[in-house]
Short mmCIF file of C-alpha atoms in Angstrom, two decimals:
data_model
loop_
_atom_site.label_atom_id
_atom_site.label_comp_id
_atom_site.label_asym_id
_atom_site.label_seq_id
_atom_site.Cartn_x
_atom_site.Cartn_y
_atom_site.Cartn_z
CA UNK A 263 121.11 -96.35 83.61
CA UNK A 264 119.78 -98.22 80.58
CA UNK A 265 120.60 -101.93 81.04
CA UNK A 266 119.96 -102.58 77.36
CA UNK A 267 122.76 -100.19 76.55
CA UNK A 268 125.10 -102.21 78.76
CA UNK A 269 124.08 -105.39 76.94
CA UNK A 270 124.71 -103.70 73.57
CA UNK A 271 128.26 -102.67 74.44
CA UNK A 272 129.10 -106.06 75.94
CA UNK A 273 127.82 -107.79 72.79
CA UNK A 274 129.98 -105.59 70.54
CA UNK A 275 133.00 -106.56 72.63
CA UNK A 276 132.09 -110.26 72.53
CA UNK A 277 131.72 -110.26 68.75
CA UNK A 278 134.60 -107.84 68.06
CA UNK A 279 132.37 -106.50 65.32
CA UNK A 280 129.36 -104.19 65.33
CA UNK A 281 127.65 -105.90 62.39
CA UNK A 282 127.72 -109.36 64.01
CA UNK A 283 126.69 -107.83 67.34
CA UNK A 284 123.66 -106.18 65.74
CA UNK A 285 122.65 -109.50 64.17
CA UNK A 286 122.88 -111.27 67.52
CA UNK A 287 120.86 -108.49 69.20
CA UNK A 288 118.23 -108.50 66.42
CA UNK A 289 118.57 -104.78 65.77
CA UNK A 290 119.94 -102.87 62.82
CA UNK A 291 123.60 -101.93 62.66
CA UNK A 292 122.72 -98.25 62.35
CA UNK A 293 120.56 -98.40 65.50
CA UNK A 294 123.36 -100.10 67.45
CA UNK A 295 125.92 -97.62 66.15
CA UNK A 296 123.71 -94.71 67.25
CA UNK A 297 123.48 -96.19 70.75
CA UNK A 298 127.26 -96.49 70.90
CA UNK A 299 127.88 -92.97 69.59
CA UNK A 300 125.37 -91.53 72.05
CA UNK A 301 127.09 -93.28 74.95
CA UNK A 302 130.58 -92.23 73.82
CA UNK A 303 129.39 -88.62 73.55
CA UNK A 304 127.97 -88.87 77.08
CA UNK A 305 131.24 -90.30 78.43
CA UNK A 306 133.44 -87.98 76.40
CA UNK A 307 135.69 -90.73 75.07
CA UNK A 308 135.56 -93.58 72.54
CA UNK A 309 135.00 -97.11 73.87
CA UNK A 310 136.31 -99.03 70.86
CA UNK A 311 139.07 -98.88 68.30
CA UNK A 312 137.22 -99.37 65.02
CA UNK A 313 138.30 -101.44 62.06
CA UNK A 314 136.42 -103.35 59.40
CA UNK A 315 137.22 -106.76 60.88
CA UNK A 316 138.10 -106.16 64.53
CA UNK A 317 136.62 -103.83 67.15
CA UNK A 318 138.87 -103.66 70.20
CA UNK A 319 137.96 -101.88 73.44
CA UNK A 320 139.98 -98.81 74.36
CA UNK A 321 141.31 -98.41 77.87
CA UNK A 322 138.09 -96.60 78.79
CA UNK A 323 136.14 -99.33 77.01
CA UNK A 324 137.77 -102.02 79.14
CA UNK A 325 136.78 -100.16 82.30
CA UNK A 326 133.21 -99.78 81.01
CA UNK A 327 132.98 -103.45 80.02
CA UNK A 328 134.33 -104.72 83.34
CA UNK A 329 131.69 -102.82 85.27
CA UNK A 330 128.92 -103.43 82.73
CA UNK A 331 129.41 -107.18 83.15
CA UNK A 332 129.28 -106.79 86.93
CA UNK A 333 126.01 -104.86 86.71
CA UNK A 334 124.43 -107.37 84.34
CA UNK A 335 125.56 -110.22 86.59
CA UNK A 336 123.96 -108.50 89.61
CA UNK A 337 120.74 -108.13 87.63
CA UNK A 338 120.76 -111.79 86.60
CA UNK A 339 121.55 -112.95 90.13
CA UNK A 340 118.85 -110.72 91.63
CA UNK A 341 116.21 -112.06 89.25
CA UNK A 342 117.29 -115.66 89.99
CA UNK A 343 117.04 -115.20 93.76
CA UNK A 344 113.62 -113.53 93.55
CA UNK A 345 112.38 -116.19 91.10
CA UNK A 346 113.36 -118.91 93.58
CA UNK A 347 111.75 -117.02 96.46
CA UNK A 348 108.52 -116.57 94.52
CA UNK A 349 108.70 -120.10 93.06
CA UNK A 350 107.89 -118.69 89.63
CA UNK A 351 110.29 -121.06 87.84
CA UNK A 352 110.97 -118.36 85.27
CA UNK A 353 114.18 -116.87 83.97
CA UNK A 354 117.23 -117.82 81.95
CA UNK A 355 119.97 -120.38 82.46
CA UNK A 356 123.10 -120.43 80.31
CA UNK A 357 124.73 -123.86 80.15
CA UNK A 358 128.16 -124.54 78.67
CA UNK A 359 129.46 -127.89 77.50
CA UNK A 360 132.32 -129.21 75.41
CA UNK A 361 131.90 -130.43 71.82
CA UNK A 362 131.18 -134.13 71.34
CA UNK A 363 130.14 -135.63 74.64
CA UNK A 364 128.66 -132.33 75.79
CA UNK A 365 125.87 -132.27 73.23
CA UNK A 366 125.11 -135.92 74.03
CA UNK A 367 124.64 -134.96 77.68
CA UNK A 368 122.57 -131.89 76.87
CA UNK A 369 120.14 -133.68 74.55
CA UNK A 370 119.69 -136.44 77.15
CA UNK A 371 119.13 -134.06 80.07
CA UNK A 372 117.14 -131.22 78.51
CA UNK A 373 113.76 -132.99 78.07
CA UNK A 374 113.59 -133.94 81.76
CA UNK A 375 114.69 -130.46 82.81
CA UNK A 376 112.18 -128.76 80.52
CA UNK A 377 109.32 -130.84 81.91
CA UNK A 378 110.10 -129.42 85.37
CA UNK A 379 111.03 -125.89 84.32
CA UNK A 380 109.08 -125.18 81.11
CA UNK A 381 109.39 -121.40 81.60
CA UNK A 382 113.16 -121.35 82.09
CA UNK A 383 114.85 -120.29 78.85
CA UNK A 384 117.95 -122.43 78.39
CA UNK A 385 120.88 -120.90 76.52
CA UNK A 386 123.15 -123.80 75.46
CA UNK A 387 126.72 -122.86 74.56
CA UNK A 388 129.10 -125.38 72.98
CA UNK A 389 132.67 -124.27 73.68
CA UNK A 390 136.06 -125.47 74.81
CA UNK A 391 137.00 -125.79 78.47
CA UNK A 392 139.15 -122.65 78.34
CA UNK A 393 136.33 -120.66 76.72
CA UNK A 394 133.88 -121.84 79.37
CA UNK A 395 136.28 -120.88 82.14
CA UNK A 396 136.68 -117.41 80.69
CA UNK A 397 132.92 -116.92 80.29
CA UNK A 398 132.23 -118.18 83.83
CA UNK A 399 134.82 -115.84 85.36
CA UNK A 400 133.29 -112.90 83.47
CA UNK A 401 129.79 -113.81 84.64
CA UNK A 402 128.54 -114.62 81.13
CA UNK A 403 127.93 -118.32 81.77
CA UNK A 404 125.90 -119.73 84.66
CA UNK A 405 127.21 -123.29 84.70
CA UNK A 406 129.70 -125.16 82.57
CA UNK A 407 130.27 -128.89 82.17
CA UNK A 408 133.86 -129.74 81.38
CA UNK A 409 136.56 -132.39 81.54
CA UNK A 410 139.88 -131.43 83.10
CA UNK A 411 142.55 -132.21 85.68
CA UNK A 412 142.84 -130.43 89.02
CA UNK A 413 145.80 -128.46 87.64
CA UNK A 414 143.52 -126.98 84.95
CA UNK A 415 141.10 -125.47 87.46
CA UNK A 416 140.77 -121.72 87.91
CA UNK A 417 139.68 -119.81 91.01
CA UNK A 418 136.00 -120.52 90.41
CA UNK A 419 133.99 -123.40 91.91
CA UNK A 420 134.35 -126.95 90.55
CA UNK A 421 132.13 -129.83 91.62
CA UNK A 422 133.51 -133.21 90.57
CA UNK A 423 130.83 -135.41 89.05
CA UNK A 424 133.06 -138.41 88.47
CA UNK A 425 136.55 -139.54 87.52
CA UNK A 426 137.22 -140.91 84.07
CA UNK A 427 140.22 -142.87 82.86
CA UNK A 428 142.05 -142.53 79.58
CA UNK A 429 142.49 -145.79 77.70
CA UNK A 430 144.64 -147.03 74.88
CA UNK A 431 142.63 -147.51 71.70
CA UNK A 432 144.03 -149.54 68.81
CA UNK A 433 142.37 -150.98 65.69
CA UNK A 434 140.51 -154.20 66.42
CA UNK A 435 142.47 -156.01 63.71
CA UNK A 436 145.88 -155.00 65.07
CA UNK A 437 148.06 -157.99 66.11
CA UNK A 438 147.90 -156.85 69.74
CA UNK A 439 144.12 -156.55 69.50
CA UNK A 440 143.85 -160.26 70.32
CA UNK A 441 145.04 -159.43 73.85
CA UNK A 442 141.94 -157.32 74.56
CA UNK A 443 139.49 -158.56 77.16
CA UNK A 444 136.15 -159.97 75.94
CA UNK A 445 133.19 -157.60 75.90
CA UNK A 446 131.69 -157.06 79.33
CA UNK A 447 134.89 -157.87 81.20
CA UNK A 448 137.40 -155.41 82.76
CA UNK A 449 139.90 -154.04 80.27
CA UNK A 450 143.21 -155.81 80.02
CA UNK A 451 146.29 -153.72 80.75
CA UNK A 452 148.78 -153.09 77.92
CA UNK A 453 152.15 -151.34 78.10
CA UNK A 454 152.14 -148.31 75.81
CA UNK A 455 155.75 -148.98 74.84
CA UNK A 456 154.60 -151.99 72.80
CA UNK A 457 153.15 -149.49 70.30
CA UNK A 458 156.09 -147.10 70.08
CA UNK A 459 156.45 -147.63 66.32
CA UNK A 460 152.76 -147.07 65.55
CA UNK A 461 151.31 -143.71 64.40
CA UNK A 462 149.10 -141.80 66.87
CA UNK A 463 146.66 -138.94 66.49
CA UNK A 464 146.64 -136.38 69.30
CA UNK A 465 144.29 -133.66 70.45
CA UNK A 466 145.51 -130.13 69.71
CA UNK A 467 148.07 -128.67 72.11
CA UNK A 468 145.68 -126.21 73.80
CA UNK A 469 143.19 -128.90 74.84
CA UNK A 470 142.92 -129.97 78.48
CA UNK A 471 143.54 -133.60 77.51
CA UNK A 472 146.83 -132.92 75.72
CA UNK A 473 148.92 -132.35 78.85
CA UNK A 474 147.61 -135.61 80.25
CA UNK A 475 148.42 -137.65 77.12
CA UNK A 476 151.84 -135.99 76.80
CA UNK A 477 152.57 -137.07 80.38
CA UNK A 478 151.44 -140.62 79.58
CA UNK A 479 153.97 -140.90 76.76
CA UNK A 480 156.76 -139.34 78.83
CA UNK A 481 156.08 -141.96 81.48
CA UNK A 482 156.21 -144.68 78.81
CA UNK A 483 159.67 -143.46 77.83
CA UNK A 484 159.23 -142.64 74.17
CA UNK A 485 158.07 -139.87 71.84
CA UNK A 486 155.29 -141.14 69.57
CA UNK A 487 154.98 -140.68 65.84
CA UNK A 488 152.15 -138.13 65.56
CA UNK A 489 150.17 -138.45 62.35
CA UNK A 490 148.36 -135.17 63.01
CA UNK A 491 146.47 -133.21 65.68
CA UNK A 492 142.72 -132.67 65.89
CA UNK A 493 140.18 -130.71 67.91
CA UNK A 494 137.83 -133.70 68.21
CA UNK A 495 138.33 -136.82 70.32
CA UNK A 496 135.58 -138.48 68.28
CA UNK A 497 137.80 -138.01 65.22
CA UNK A 498 140.59 -139.96 66.91
CA UNK A 499 138.18 -142.82 67.67
CA UNK A 500 136.95 -142.81 64.06
CA UNK A 501 140.51 -142.97 62.72
CA UNK A 502 141.33 -145.87 65.05
CA UNK A 503 138.30 -147.76 63.73
CA UNK A 504 139.54 -147.04 60.21
CA UNK A 505 142.88 -148.70 61.09
CA UNK A 506 144.78 -145.50 60.39
CA UNK A 507 146.25 -144.87 63.83
CA UNK A 508 146.20 -145.53 67.56
CA UNK A 509 145.07 -143.17 70.28
CA UNK A 510 144.92 -142.49 74.01
CA UNK A 511 141.39 -141.25 74.62
CA UNK A 512 138.78 -140.94 77.40
CA UNK A 513 136.89 -144.14 78.10
CA UNK A 514 133.59 -142.50 77.10
CA UNK A 515 134.44 -142.73 73.40
CA UNK A 516 135.21 -146.44 73.65
CA UNK A 517 132.21 -147.17 75.83
CA UNK A 518 129.86 -145.32 73.48
CA UNK A 519 130.93 -147.07 70.25
CA UNK A 520 133.23 -150.04 70.98
CA UNK A 521 132.94 -151.61 67.52
CA UNK A 522 136.21 -151.61 65.61
CA UNK A 523 138.36 -150.69 68.61
CA UNK A 524 140.45 -152.89 70.88
CA UNK A 525 140.66 -150.97 74.15
CA UNK A 526 143.20 -151.44 76.94
CA UNK A 527 143.75 -149.90 80.34
CA UNK A 528 147.13 -148.24 80.87
CA UNK A 529 149.35 -149.36 83.78
CA UNK A 530 149.19 -146.00 85.58
CA UNK A 531 145.43 -145.55 84.96
CA UNK A 532 145.66 -141.85 84.00
CA UNK A 533 142.40 -139.99 84.59
CA UNK A 534 140.73 -136.60 84.65
CA UNK A 535 137.52 -135.24 86.14
CA UNK A 536 134.11 -134.68 84.64
CA UNK A 537 133.05 -131.55 86.50
CA UNK A 538 130.57 -128.72 86.62
CA UNK A 539 131.86 -125.22 87.27
CA UNK A 540 130.26 -121.91 88.20
CA UNK A 541 131.49 -118.51 89.28
CA UNK A 542 132.75 -118.31 92.84
CA UNK A 543 130.42 -116.22 94.97
CA UNK A 544 127.57 -116.36 92.46
CA UNK A 545 124.03 -117.46 93.31
CA UNK A 546 123.22 -120.96 92.01
CA UNK A 547 119.50 -121.04 91.24
CA UNK A 548 117.22 -123.99 91.92
CA UNK A 549 116.96 -124.50 88.16
CA UNK A 550 120.75 -124.64 87.86
CA UNK A 551 120.97 -127.11 90.75
CA UNK A 552 118.38 -129.34 89.07
CA UNK A 553 120.23 -129.24 85.76
CA UNK A 554 123.44 -130.21 87.58
CA UNK A 555 121.63 -133.07 89.33
CA UNK A 556 120.26 -134.43 86.04
CA UNK A 557 123.67 -134.14 84.38
CA UNK A 558 125.31 -135.98 87.29
CA UNK A 559 122.79 -138.80 86.85
CA UNK A 560 123.68 -138.94 83.15
CA UNK A 561 127.37 -139.35 84.01
CA UNK A 562 126.71 -141.93 86.74
CA UNK A 563 127.95 -144.94 84.76
CA UNK A 564 130.69 -146.80 86.68
CA UNK A 565 134.18 -145.49 85.85
CA UNK A 566 136.80 -147.61 84.12
CA UNK A 567 139.01 -147.27 87.21
CA UNK A 568 137.09 -150.20 88.68
CA UNK A 569 139.09 -152.44 86.34
CA UNK A 570 141.91 -154.64 87.53
CA UNK A 571 145.38 -155.32 86.26
#
């Protein structure tokens, strides 16, 4: 069995397009198409429904892809185990992280990791929590760093790095901004209901933070005026600084750039987890363990939950 052929078919499925798949594989489209046609002739059935914009796997294609991913995962796991046994410190490590804070973590951690494992090829992948979970379950992602609640977890493994609270962020010049604690002191607590007539910007409905913020407002007893929804928490923080809106956001975004924002703890101290996830039953290489350790050090700042009312 040609493992490259397995990788080719999986890539076509991932891209839903043979042209994009060929570009990612650094081969010509005609060469990739010939590989696919040869395999389909061997199997006696097509593996994809073809269209100009969307290649979908047939029923036979889904069976092939499921097992192709398993075979490629076994290959990757086998190489990782042998590399650790031989102490070669060679191989590949795919690392997922969310937009925004994820790239901050990666750029901080990568230099130290690379100094220890210069021959490990890192494959960074910036994607949403749900995308990471899907890729981990399919065996396409070794480790993923994500922020979520326990209820968002799938059947794979999750190691909690730390808890992080959500805080109320309002423009510094807002009349209630004068109630904020001085810099360096624990955040003052403010009832969300005192801002029920102010506009808010929310994360989009599919995000892992949205269910948490929706619950916060239900607990406060009112439905907020939503200016619009975004896919970036950093955008919410920027809009708060611009005095356009208020927001309920993870403490990281206030801690990172506090200027222009008056931040408050919420009475119920809502929080989620910063976690690393990997496929249940998979082999976690020494390189992966070291990357996790370095990332945990990066996130080791004391959580906002240490604040008092």
